[in-house]
Amino acid sequence: AQSVTQLDSHVSVSEGTPVLLRCNYSSSYSPSLFWYVQHPNKGLQLLLKYTSAATLVKGINGFEAEFKKSETSFHLTKPSAHMSDAAEYFCVVSDLGSDKLIFGTGTRLQVFP
Amino acid sequence: DTEVTQTPKHLVMGMTNKKSLKCEQHMGHRAMYWYKQKAKKPPELMFVYSYEKLSINESVPSRFSPECPNSSLLNLHLHALQPEDSALYLCASSQDPGGVRTTDTQYFGPGTRLTVL
């Protein structure tokens, strides 16, 4: 069965410092992995997607994530946080060919000036 | 253009009202989805339409009734809702449902904030 664990419910960083949001997954088959961001009272925006083409995936707004099969992880990073990055981040897994997305519980990122 | 639009943005309704939520996409996507999201929780899948046919119903109460009149439009009809149904309702679409090479990206609309009094 598929599952996603986001290891931190809250992460706080100062503006200009690196961001690390951690995600571990469990999947029976070849998974697709996503990171979505949700700003307050908004819909979800796709940050990036892994589909087995390359283990390091670059997304929008300077975010990237690395797929590590041996660690079943898909952590999201950004070298330098911006105030506008403050939002809720969801790690999502789906099995190949499935229309169902399995969401993690979310990580709230706070960015302090 | 990866835009999914939803109307209305906000809706307040009584428990005896009948209302509808509307979702539209013009990206040629063949799958459309309804999600319910409670505060501080991830979205929960409600329904999936694939090629305009209902393919997934996640045991949603019958007071929620989806409709897909055409490939661009998805409605959610609401009747006799309960206060616990208050939530953000998100619509999403994807290009190729059940794709054999990869899971298709779902693009989300901004949501309708529903309050049931």
JSON list of C-alpha atoms in Angstrom, two decimals:
[
{"chain": "A", "resi": 1, "resn": "ALA", "atom": "CA", "xyz": [0.00, 0.00, 0.00]},
{"chain": "A", "resi": 2, "resn": "GLN", "atom": "CA", "xyz": [1.15, 3.49, -0.74]},
{"chain": "A", "resi": 3, "resn": "SER", "atom": "CA", "xyz": [1.82, 6.00, 1.99]},
{"chain": "A", "resi": 4, "resn": "VAL", "atom": "CA", "xyz": [3.66, 9.25, 2.54]},
{"chain": "A", "resi": 5, "resn": "THR", "atom": "CA", "xyz": [5.24, 10.56, 5.72]},
{"chain": "A", "resi": 6, "resn": "GLN", "atom": "CA", "xyz": [6.21, 14.17, 6.06]},
{"chain": "A", "resi": 7, "resn": "LEU", "atom": "CA", "xyz": [8.57, 14.16, 8.97]},
{"chain": "A", "resi": 8, "resn": "ASP", "atom": "CA", "xyz": [8.02, 17.75, 10.13]},
{"chain": "A", "resi": 9, "resn": "SER", "atom": "CA", "xyz": [4.66, 19.42, 10.62]},
{"chain": "A", "resi": 10, "resn": "HIS", "atom": "CA", "xyz": [6.33, 22.84, 10.97]},
{"chain": "A", "resi": 11, "resn": "VAL", "atom": "CA", "xyz": [9.63, 24.22, 9.71]},
{"chain": "A", "resi": 12, "resn": "SER", "atom": "CA", "xyz": [10.87, 27.72, 10.48]},
{"chain": "A", "resi": 13, "resn": "VAL", "atom": "CA", "xyz": [13.78, 29.38, 8.71]},
{"chain": "A", "resi": 14, "resn": "SER", "atom": "CA", "xyz": [15.20, 32.85, 8.34]},
{"chain": "A", "resi": 15, "resn": "GLU", "atom": "CA", "xyz": [15.03, 34.59, 5.00]},
{"chain": "A", "resi": 16, "resn": "GLY", "atom": "CA", "xyz": [18.10, 33.78, 2.92]},
{"chain": "A", "resi": 17, "resn": "THR", "atom": "CA", "xyz": [18.86, 30.48, 4.68]},
{"chain": "A", "resi": 18, "resn": "PRO", "atom": "CA", "xyz": [18.40, 26.99, 3.17]},
{"chain": "A", "resi": 19, "resn": "VAL", "atom": "CA", "xyz": [15.10, 25.12, 3.30]},
{"chain": "A", "resi": 20, "resn": "LEU", "atom": "CA", "xyz": [14.76, 21.36, 3.82]},
{"chain": "A", "resi": 21, "resn": "LEU", "atom": "CA", "xyz": [11.34, 19.70, 3.92]},
{"chain": "A", "resi": 22, "resn": "ARG", "atom": "CA", "xyz": [11.52, 15.97, 4.48]},
{"chain": "A", "resi": 23, "resn": "CYS", "atom": "CA", "xyz": [9.36, 13.29, 2.90]},
{"chain": "A", "resi": 24, "resn": "ASN", "atom": "CA", "xyz": [9.49, 9.49, 3.01]},
{"chain": "A", "resi": 25, "resn": "TYR", "atom": "CA", "xyz": [7.24, 7.31, 0.92]},
{"chain": "A", "resi": 26, "resn": "SER", "atom": "CA", "xyz": [6.11, 3.74, 0.64]},
{"chain": "A", "resi": 27, "resn": "SER", "atom": "CA", "xyz": [4.98, 2.34, -2.67]},
{"chain": "A", "resi": 28, "resn": "SER", "atom": "CA", "xyz": [4.55, -1.14, -4.06]},
{"chain": "A", "resi": 29, "resn": "TYR", "atom": "CA", "xyz": [5.35, -0.24, -7.64]},
{"chain": "A", "resi": 30, "resn": "SER", "atom": "CA", "xyz": [7.24, 2.39, -9.54]},
{"chain": "A", "resi": 31, "resn": "PRO", "atom": "CA", "xyz": [6.00, 5.58, -7.92]},
{"chain": "A", "resi": 32, "resn": "SER", "atom": "CA", "xyz": [5.39, 9.04, -9.22]},
{"chain": "A", "resi": 33, "resn": "LEU", "atom": "CA", "xyz": [6.23, 11.64, -6.59]},
{"chain": "A", "resi": 34, "resn": "PHE", "atom": "CA", "xyz": [5.13, 15.25, -6.40]},
{"chain": "A", "resi": 35, "resn": "TRP", "atom": "CA", "xyz": [5.55, 18.30, -4.24]},
{"chain": "A", "resi": 36, "resn": "TYR", "atom": "CA", "xyz": [2.68, 20.78, -4.15]},
{"chain": "A", "resi": 37, "resn": "VAL", "atom": "CA", "xyz": [2.54, 24.13, -2.39]},
{"chain": "A", "resi": 38, "resn": "GLN", "atom": "CA", "xyz": [-0.58, 25.78, -0.99]},
{"chain": "A", "resi": 39, "resn": "HIS", "atom": "CA", "xyz": [-0.60, 29.41, 0.06]},
{"chain": "A", "resi": 40, "resn": "PRO", "atom": "CA", "xyz": [-3.30, 30.48, 2.55]},
{"chain": "A", "resi": 41, "resn": "ASN", "atom": "CA", "xyz": [-6.82, 30.23, 1.12]},
{"chain": "A", "resi": 42, "resn": "LYS", "atom": "CA", "xyz": [-5.50, 29.16, -2.27]},
{"chain": "A", "resi": 43, "resn": "GLY", "atom": "CA", "xyz": [-5.49, 26.02, -4.36]},
{"chain": "A", "resi": 44, "resn": "LEU", "atom": "CA", "xyz": [-2.52, 23.70, -4.77]},
{"chain": "A", "resi": 45, "resn": "GLN", "atom": "CA", "xyz": [0.31, 24.58, -7.12]},
{"chain": "A", "resi": 46, "resn": "LEU", "atom": "CA", "xyz": [2.69, 21.96, -8.52]},
{"chain": "A", "resi": 47, "resn": "LEU", "atom": "CA", "xyz": [6.29, 22.61, -7.51]},
{"chain": "A", "resi": 48, "resn": "LEU", "atom": "CA", "xyz": [7.89, 19.58, -9.14]},
{"chain": "A", "resi": 49, "resn": "LYS", "atom": "CA", "xyz": [7.34, 15.98, -10.19]},
{"chain": "A", "resi": 50, "resn": "TYR", "atom": "CA", "xyz": [9.49, 12.84, -10.26]},
{"chain": "A", "resi": 51, "resn": "THR", "atom": "CA", "xyz": [8.76, 10.18, -12.87]},
{"chain": "A", "resi": 52, "resn": "SER", "atom": "CA", "xyz": [12.00, 8.12, -12.97]},
{"chain": "A", "resi": 53, "resn": "ALA", "atom": "CA", "xyz": [13.71, 10.16, -15.69]},
{"chain": "A", "resi": 54, "resn": "ALA", "atom": "CA", "xyz": [16.26, 11.76, -13.36]},
{"chain": "A", "resi": 55, "resn": "THR", "atom": "CA", "xyz": [16.75, 11.45, -9.63]},
{"chain": "A", "resi": 56, "resn": "LEU", "atom": "CA", "xyz": [17.35, 15.17, -9.10]},
{"chain": "A", "resi": 57, "resn": "VAL", "atom": "CA", "xyz": [14.28, 17.10, -10.08]},
{"chain": "A", "resi": 58, "resn": "LYS", "atom": "CA", "xyz": [14.25, 20.86, -10.49]},
{"chain": "A", "resi": 59, "resn": "GLY", "atom": "CA", "xyz": [11.02, 22.73, -9.92]},
{"chain": "A", "resi": 60, "resn": "ILE", "atom": "CA", "xyz": [9.69, 26.22, -9.93]},
{"chain": "A", "resi": 61, "resn": "ASN", "atom": "CA", "xyz": [10.86, 29.10, -7.70]},
{"chain": "A", "resi": 62, "resn": "GLY", "atom": "CA", "xyz": [14.28, 27.55, -7.10]},
{"chain": "A", "resi": 63, "resn": "PHE", "atom": "CA", "xyz": [13.03, 24.38, -5.41]},
{"chain": "A", "resi": 64, "resn": "GLU", "atom": "CA", "xyz": [14.45, 20.96, -6.15]},
{"chain": "A", "resi": 65, "resn": "ALA", "atom": "CA", "xyz": [14.04, 17.45, -4.80]},
{"chain": "A", "resi": 66, "resn": "GLU", "atom": "CA", "xyz": [16.16, 14.31, -4.93]},
{"chain": "A", "resi": 67, "resn": "PHE", "atom": "CA", "xyz": [14.66, 10.84, -5.28]},
{"chain": "A", "resi": 68, "resn": "LYS", "atom": "CA", "xyz": [16.61, 8.32, -3.20]},
{"chain": "A", "resi": 69, "resn": "LYS", "atom": "CA", "xyz": [15.21, 4.84, -3.70]},
{"chain": "A", "resi": 70, "resn": "SER", "atom": "CA", "xyz": [17.48, 3.22, -1.11]},
{"chain": "A", "resi": 71, "resn": "GLU", "atom": "CA", "xyz": [16.20, 5.63, 1.53]},
{"chain": "A", "resi": 72, "resn": "THR", "atom": "CA", "xyz": [12.63, 5.85, 0.10]},
{"chain": "A", "resi": 73, "resn": "SER", "atom": "CA", "xyz": [12.94, 9.61, 0.43]},
{"chain": "A", "resi": 74, "resn": "PHE", "atom": "CA", "xyz": [12.02, 12.60, -1.69]},
{"chain": "A", "resi": 75, "resn": "HIS", "atom": "CA", "xyz": [13.15, 15.64, 0.30]},
{"chain": "A", "resi": 76, "resn": "LEU", "atom": "CA", "xyz": [12.48, 19.16, -0.96]},
{"chain": "A", "resi": 77, "resn": "THR", "atom": "CA", "xyz": [15.23, 21.77, -0.78]},
{"chain": "A", "resi": 78, "resn": "LYS", "atom": "CA", "xyz": [15.87, 25.38, -1.68]},
{"chain": "A", "resi": 79, "resn": "PRO", "atom": "CA", "xyz": [19.21, 27.13, -1.20]},
{"chain": "A", "resi": 80, "resn": "SER", "atom": "CA", "xyz": [17.82, 30.44, -0.01]},
{"chain": "A", "resi": 81, "resn": "ALA", "atom": "CA", "xyz": [14.37, 31.02, 1.47]},
{"chain": "A", "resi": 82, "resn": "HIS", "atom": "CA", "xyz": [12.24, 33.97, 0.48]},
{"chain": "A", "resi": 83, "resn": "MET", "atom": "CA", "xyz": [9.39, 35.46, 2.47]},
{"chain": "A", "resi": 84, "resn": "SER", "atom": "CA", "xyz": [6.99, 34.45, -0.30]},
{"chain": "A", "resi": 85, "resn": "ASP", "atom": "CA", "xyz": [7.89, 30.77, 0.30]},
{"chain": "A", "resi": 86, "resn": "ALA", "atom": "CA", "xyz": [5.85, 30.76, 3.52]},
{"chain": "A", "resi": 87, "resn": "ALA", "atom": "CA", "xyz": [3.07, 28.26, 2.81]},
{"chain": "A", "resi": 88, "resn": "GLU", "atom": "CA", "xyz": [1.92, 24.67, 3.33]},
{"chain": "A", "resi": 89, "resn": "TYR", "atom": "CA", "xyz": [3.84, 22.02, 1.39]},
{"chain": "A", "resi": 90, "resn": "PHE", "atom": "CA", "xyz": [2.46, 18.60, 0.51]},
{"chain": "A", "resi": 91, "resn": "CYS", "atom": "CA", "xyz": [4.48, 15.58, -0.57]},
{"chain": "A", "resi": 92, "resn": "VAL", "atom": "CA", "xyz": [2.37, 13.29, -2.76]},
{"chain": "A", "resi": 93, "resn": "VAL", "atom": "CA", "xyz": [2.83, 9.76, -4.11]},
{"chain": "A", "resi": 94, "resn": "SER", "atom": "CA", "xyz": [0.96, 7.86, -6.75]},
{"chain": "A", "resi": 95, "resn": "ASP", "atom": "CA", "xyz": [1.49, 4.47, -8.30]},
{"chain": "A", "resi": 96, "resn": "LEU", "atom": "CA", "xyz": [2.08, 4.19, -12.04]},
{"chain": "A", "resi": 97, "resn": "GLY", "atom": "CA", "xyz": [-1.15, 4.54, -13.95]},
{"chain": "A", "resi": 98, "resn": "SER", "atom": "CA", "xyz": [-3.21, 5.45, -10.91]},
{"chain": "A", "resi": 99, "resn": "ASP", "atom": "CA", "xyz": [-5.48, 8.48, -10.80]},
{"chain": "A", "resi": 100, "resn": "LYS", "atom": "CA", "xyz": [-5.32, 8.53, -7.02]},
{"chain": "A", "resi": 101, "resn": "LEU", "atom": "CA", "xyz": [-2.88, 10.81, -5.23]},
{"chain": "A", "resi": 102, "resn": "ILE", "atom": "CA", "xyz": [-1.80, 9.94, -1.71]},
{"chain": "A", "resi": 103, "resn": "PHE", "atom": "CA", "xyz": [-1.05, 13.11, 0.23]},
{"chain": "A", "resi": 104, "resn": "GLY", "atom": "CA", "xyz": [1.26, 13.56, 3.18]},
{"chain": "A", "resi": 105, "resn": "THR", "atom": "CA", "xyz": [-0.08, 15.49, 6.15]},
{"chain": "A", "resi": 106, "resn": "GLY", "atom": "CA", "xyz": [1.72, 18.65, 5.07]},
{"chain": "A", "resi": 107, "resn": "THR", "atom": "CA", "xyz": [4.57, 20.81, 6.36]},
{"chain": "A", "resi": 108, "resn": "ARG", "atom": "CA", "xyz": [3.96, 24.42, 7.23]},
{"chain": "A", "resi": 109, "resn": "LEU", "atom": "CA", "xyz": [6.97, 26.55, 6.29]},
{"chain": "A", "resi": 110, "resn": "GLN", "atom": "CA", "xyz": [7.46, 29.81, 8.14]},
{"chain": "A", "resi": 111, "resn": "VAL", "atom": "CA", "xyz": [10.04, 32.31, 6.93]},
{"chain": "A", "resi": 112, "resn": "PHE", "atom": "CA", "xyz": [11.25, 35.02, 9.31]},
{"chain": "A", "resi": 113, "resn": "PRO", "atom": "CA", "xyz": [12.87, 38.27, 8.17]},
{"chain": "B", "resi": 1, "resn": "ASP", "atom": "CA", "xyz": [-2.17, 27.71, -19.88]},
{"chain": "B", "resi": 2, "resn": "THR", "atom": "CA", "xyz": [-2.66, 25.40, -16.90]},
{"chain": "B", "resi": 3, "resn": "GLU", "atom": "CA", "xyz": [-5.68, 27.09, -15.41]},
{"chain": "B", "resi": 4, "resn": "VAL", "atom": "CA", "xyz": [-8.61, 25.46, -13.69]},
{"chain": "B", "resi": 5, "resn": "THR", "atom": "CA", "xyz": [-11.33, 27.88, -12.67]},
{"chain": "B", "resi": 6, "resn": "GLN", "atom": "CA", "xyz": [-13.90, 27.40, -9.92]},
{"chain": "B", "resi": 7, "resn": "THR", "atom": "CA", "xyz": [-17.02, 29.34, -9.07]},
{"chain": "B", "resi": 8, "resn": "PRO", "atom": "CA", "xyz": [-18.13, 30.64, -6.71]},
{"chain": "B", "resi": 9, "resn": "LYS", "atom": "CA", "xyz": [-15.10, 31.53, -4.57]},
{"chain": "B", "resi": 10, "resn": "HIS", "atom": "CA", "xyz": [-17.21, 31.53, -1.41]},
{"chain": "B", "resi": 11, "resn": "LEU", "atom": "CA", "xyz": [-20.59, 29.98, -0.66]},
{"chain": "B", "resi": 12, "resn": "VAL", "atom": "CA", "xyz": [-22.71, 30.12, 2.47]},
{"chain": "B", "resi": 13, "resn": "MET", "atom": "CA", "xyz": [-25.74, 27.86, 2.57]},
{"chain": "B", "resi": 14, "resn": "GLY", "atom": "CA", "xyz": [-28.29, 26.54, 5.00]},
{"chain": "B", "resi": 15, "resn": "MET", "atom": "CA", "xyz": [-28.86, 22.86, 5.61]},
{"chain": "B", "resi": 16, "resn": "THR", "atom": "CA", "xyz": [-32.04, 22.87, 3.51]},
{"chain": "B", "resi": 17, "resn": "ASN", "atom": "CA", "xyz": [-30.59, 24.68, 0.51]},
{"chain": "B", "resi": 18, "resn": "LYS", "atom": "CA", "xyz": [-29.61, 23.28, -2.86]},
{"chain": "B", "resi": 19, "resn": "LYS", "atom": "CA", "xyz": [-26.54, 24.77, -4.48]},
{"chain": "B", "resi": 20, "resn": "SER", "atom": "CA", "xyz": [-23.93, 23.84, -7.07]},
{"chain": "B", "resi": 21, "resn": "LEU", "atom": "CA", "xyz": [-20.20, 24.28, -7.42]},
{"chain": "B", "resi": 22, "resn": "LYS", "atom": "CA", "xyz": [-18.74, 24.69, -10.87]},
{"chain": "B", "resi": 23, "resn": "CYS", "atom": "CA", "xyz": [-15.32, 23.82, -12.26]},
{"chain": "B", "resi": 24, "resn": "GLU", "atom": "CA", "xyz": [-14.00, 24.49, -15.74]},
{"chain": "B", "resi": 25, "resn": "GLN", "atom": "CA", "xyz": [-10.81, 23.75, -17.67]},
{"chain": "B", "resi": 26, "resn": "HIS", "atom": "CA", "xyz": [-9.88, 24.40, -21.29]},
{"chain": "B", "resi": 27, "resn": "MET", "atom": "CA", "xyz": [-6.65, 22.43, -21.45]},
{"chain": "B", "resi": 28, "resn": "GLY", "atom": "CA", "xyz": [-8.16, 19.44, -23.21]},
{"chain": "B", "resi": 29, "resn": "HIS", "atom": "CA", "xyz": [-7.76, 17.31, -20.08]},
{"chain": "B", "resi": 30, "resn": "ARG", "atom": "CA", "xyz": [-9.79, 14.12, -19.96]},
{"chain": "B", "resi": 31, "resn": "ALA", "atom": "CA", "xyz": [-9.89, 13.55, -16.21]},
{"chain": "B", "resi": 32, "resn": "MET", "atom": "CA", "xyz": [-11.46, 15.81, -13.61]},
{"chain": "B", "resi": 33, "resn": "TYR", "atom": "CA", "xyz": [-11.53, 15.48, -9.83]},
{"chain": "B", "resi": 34, "resn": "TRP", "atom": "CA", "xyz": [-13.32, 16.81, -6.76]},
{"chain": "B", "resi": 35, "resn": "TYR", "atom": "CA", "xyz": [-11.47, 17.04, -3.45]},
{"chain": "B", "resi": 36, "resn": "LYS", "atom": "CA", "xyz": [-12.59, 18.17, -0.01]},
{"chain": "B", "resi": 37, "resn": "GLN", "atom": "CA", "xyz": [-10.07, 19.89, 2.25]},
{"chain": "B", "resi": 38, "resn": "LYS", "atom": "CA", "xyz": [-10.68, 20.63, 5.91]},
{"chain": "B", "resi": 39, "resn": "ALA", "atom": "CA", "xyz": [-8.57, 23.23, 7.72]},
{"chain": "B", "resi": 40, "resn": "LYS", "atom": "CA", "xyz": [-4.97, 22.19, 8.34]},
{"chain": "B", "resi": 41, "resn": "LYS", "atom": "CA", "xyz": [-5.50, 18.84, 6.55]},
{"chain": "B", "resi": 42, "resn": "PRO", "atom": "CA", "xyz": [-4.50, 17.50, 3.15]},
{"chain": "B", "resi": 43, "resn": "PRO", "atom": "CA", "xyz": [-7.11, 17.25, 0.40]},
{"chain": "B", "resi": 44, "resn": "GLU", "atom": "CA", "xyz": [-9.32, 14.14, 0.37]},
{"chain": "B", "resi": 45, "resn": "LEU", "atom": "CA", "xyz": [-10.43, 12.69, -2.95]},
{"chain": "B", "resi": 46, "resn": "MET", "atom": "CA", "xyz": [-14.20, 12.59, -3.47]},
{"chain": "B", "resi": 47, "resn": "PHE", "atom": "CA", "xyz": [-14.85, 11.80, -7.14]},
{"chain": "B", "resi": 48, "resn": "VAL", "atom": "CA", "xyz": [-12.95, 11.18, -10.37]},
{"chain": "B", "resi": 49, "resn": "TYR", "atom": "CA", "xyz": [-14.39, 11.54, -13.85]},
{"chain": "B", "resi": 50, "resn": "SER", "atom": "CA", "xyz": [-12.43, 9.91, -16.63]},
{"chain": "B", "resi": 51, "resn": "TYR", "atom": "CA", "xyz": [-13.52, 10.62, -20.20]},
{"chain": "B", "resi": 52, "resn": "GLU", "atom": "CA", "xyz": [-16.72, 12.13, -18.77]},
{"chain": "B", "resi": 53, "resn": "LYS", "atom": "CA", "xyz": [-17.65, 8.97, -16.89]},
{"chain": "B", "resi": 54, "resn": "LEU", "atom": "CA", "xyz": [-17.54, 8.58, -13.12]},
{"chain": "B", "resi": 55, "resn": "SER", "atom": "CA", "xyz": [-14.63, 6.26, -12.44]},
{"chain": "B", "resi": 56, "resn": "ILE", "atom": "CA", "xyz": [-14.02, 6.74, -8.72]},
{"chain": "B", "resi": 57, "resn": "ASN", "atom": "CA", "xyz": [-16.47, 7.55, -5.93]},
{"chain": "B", "resi": 58, "resn": "GLU", "atom": "CA", "xyz": [-14.75, 7.47, -2.56]},
{"chain": "B", "resi": 59, "resn": "SER", "atom": "CA", "xyz": [-17.90, 6.49, -0.65]},
{"chain": "B", "resi": 60, "resn": "VAL", "atom": "CA", "xyz": [-19.11, 10.08, -0.56]},
{"chain": "B", "resi": 61, "resn": "PRO", "atom": "CA", "xyz": [-22.57, 10.70, 0.99]},
{"chain": "B", "resi": 62, "resn": "SER", "atom": "CA", "xyz": [-25.40, 11.09, -1.53]},
{"chain": "B", "resi": 63, "resn": "ARG", "atom": "CA", "xyz": [-25.96, 14.70, -0.49]},
{"chain": "B", "resi": 64, "resn": "PHE", "atom": "CA", "xyz": [-23.01, 15.37, -2.81]},
{"chain": "B", "resi": 65, "resn": "SER", "atom": "CA", "xyz": [-23.86, 14.67, -6.44]},
{"chain": "B", "resi": 66, "resn": "PRO", "atom": "CA", "xyz": [-21.25, 15.16, -9.17]},
{"chain": "B", "resi": 67, "resn": "GLU", "atom": "CA", "xyz": [-22.01, 15.82, -12.80]},
{"chain": "B", "resi": 68, "resn": "CYS", "atom": "CA", "xyz": [-19.77, 16.07, -15.86]},
{"chain": "B", "resi": 69, "resn": "PRO", "atom": "CA", "xyz": [-21.79, 17.63, -18.70]},
{"chain": "B", "resi": 70, "resn": "ASN", "atom": "CA", "xyz": [-18.80, 17.71, -21.06]},
{"chain": "B", "resi": 71, "resn": "SER", "atom": "CA", "xyz": [-15.05, 17.27, -21.05]},
{"chain": "B", "resi": 72, "resn": "SER", "atom": "CA", "xyz": [-14.42, 20.85, -19.91]},
{"chain": "B", "resi": 73, "resn": "LEU", "atom": "CA", "xyz": [-16.98, 21.19, -17.16]},
{"chain": "B", "resi": 74, "resn": "LEU", "atom": "CA", "xyz": [-17.50, 19.54, -13.79]},
{"chain": "B", "resi": 75, "resn": "ASN", "atom": "CA", "xyz": [-20.26, 20.35, -11.32]},
{"chain": "B", "resi": 76, "resn": "LEU", "atom": "CA", "xyz": [-20.87, 19.34, -7.73]},
{"chain": "B", "resi": 77, "resn": "HIS", "atom": "CA", "xyz": [-24.50, 19.56, -6.67]},
{"chain": "B", "resi": 78, "resn": "LEU", "atom": "CA", "xyz": [-25.11, 20.04, -2.96]},
{"chain": "B", "resi": 79, "resn": "HIS", "atom": "CA", "xyz": [-28.31, 19.25, -1.08]},
{"chain": "B", "resi": 80, "resn": "ALA", "atom": "CA", "xyz": [-29.16, 18.92, 2.61]},
{"chain": "B", "resi": 81, "resn": "LEU", "atom": "CA", "xyz": [-25.60, 19.43, 3.73]},
{"chain": "B", "resi": 82, "resn": "GLN", "atom": "CA", "xyz": [-24.45, 19.30, 7.33]},
{"chain": "B", "resi": 83, "resn": "PRO", "atom": "CA", "xyz": [-22.27, 21.85, 9.15]},
{"chain": "B", "resi": 84, "resn": "GLU", "atom": "CA", "xyz": [-19.41, 19.33, 9.13]},
{"chain": "B", "resi": 85, "resn": "ASP", "atom": "CA", "xyz": [-19.42, 19.58, 5.32]},
{"chain": "B", "resi": 86, "resn": "SER", "atom": "CA", "xyz": [-17.98, 23.09, 5.62]},
{"chain": "B", "resi": 87, "resn": "ALA", "atom": "CA", "xyz": [-14.60, 22.98, 3.89]},
{"chain": "B", "resi": 88, "resn": "LEU", "atom": "CA", "xyz": [-12.58, 24.11, 0.89]},
{"chain": "B", "resi": 89, "resn": "TYR", "atom": "CA", "xyz": [-13.70, 22.19, -2.20]},
{"chain": "B", "resi": 90, "resn": "LEU", "atom": "CA", "xyz": [-11.00, 21.80, -4.79]},
{"chain": "B", "resi": 91, "resn": "CYS", "atom": "CA", "xyz": [-11.35, 20.78, -8.41]},
{"chain": "B", "resi": 92, "resn": "ALA", "atom": "CA", "xyz": [-8.45, 19.38, -10.41]},
{"chain": "B", "resi": 93, "resn": "SER", "atom": "CA", "xyz": [-7.86, 18.08, -13.91]},
{"chain": "B", "resi": 94, "resn": "SER", "atom": "CA", "xyz": [-5.26, 15.92, -15.64]},
{"chain": "B", "resi": 95, "resn": "GLN", "atom": "CA", "xyz": [-4.53, 15.12, -19.23]},
{"chain": "B", "resi": 96, "resn": "ASP", "atom": "CA", "xyz": [-4.34, 11.37, -19.52]},
{"chain": "B", "resi": 97, "resn": "PRO", "atom": "CA", "xyz": [-6.25, 9.38, -16.92]},
{"chain": "B", "resi": 98, "resn": "GLY", "atom": "CA", "xyz": [-4.73, 6.03, -16.01]},
{"chain": "B", "resi": 99, "resn": "GLY", "atom": "CA", "xyz": [-1.66, 6.76, -18.07]},
{"chain": "B", "resi": 100, "resn": "VAL", "atom": "CA", "xyz": [0.52, 3.72, -18.62]},
{"chain": "B", "resi": 101, "resn": "ARG", "atom": "CA", "xyz": [3.86, 5.51, -18.59]},
{"chain": "B", "resi": 102, "resn": "THR", "atom": "CA", "xyz": [3.47, 7.84, -15.68]},
{"chain": "B", "resi": 103, "resn": "THR", "atom": "CA", "xyz": [0.93, 9.30, -13.32]},
{"chain": "B", "resi": 104, "resn": "ASP", "atom": "CA", "xyz": [-0.39, 12.43, -14.89]},
{"chain": "B", "resi": 105, "resn": "THR", "atom": "CA", "xyz": [0.01, 15.76, -13.14]},
{"chain": "B", "resi": 106, "resn": "GLN", "atom": "CA", "xyz": [-3.15, 17.07, -11.58]},
{"chain": "B", "resi": 107, "resn": "TYR", "atom": "CA", "xyz": [-3.72, 20.81, -11.88]},
{"chain": "B", "resi": 108, "resn": "PHE", "atom": "CA", "xyz": [-5.82, 22.35, -9.15]},
{"chain": "B", "resi": 109, "resn": "GLY", "atom": "CA", "xyz": [-8.24, 25.22, -9.14]},
{"chain": "B", "resi": 110, "resn": "PRO", "atom": "CA", "xyz": [-8.33, 27.87, -6.39]},
{"chain": "B", "resi": 111, "resn": "GLY", "atom": "CA", "xyz": [-11.22, 26.19, -4.61]},
{"chain": "B", "resi": 112, "resn": "THR", "atom": "CA", "xyz": [-14.64, 27.13, -3.29]},
{"chain": "B", "resi": 113, "resn": "ARG", "atom": "CA", "xyz": [-14.84, 27.92, 0.42]},
{"chain": "B", "resi": 114, "resn": "LEU", "atom": "CA", "xyz": [-18.14, 26.41, 1.58]},
{"chain": "B", "resi": 115, "resn": "THR", "atom": "CA", "xyz": [-19.80, 27.27, 4.88]},
{"chain": "B", "resi": 116, "resn": "VAL", "atom": "CA", "xyz": [-22.91, 25.33, 5.94]},
{"chain": "B", "resi": 117, "resn": "LEU", "atom": "CA", "xyz": [-24.98, 26.99, 8.64]}
]
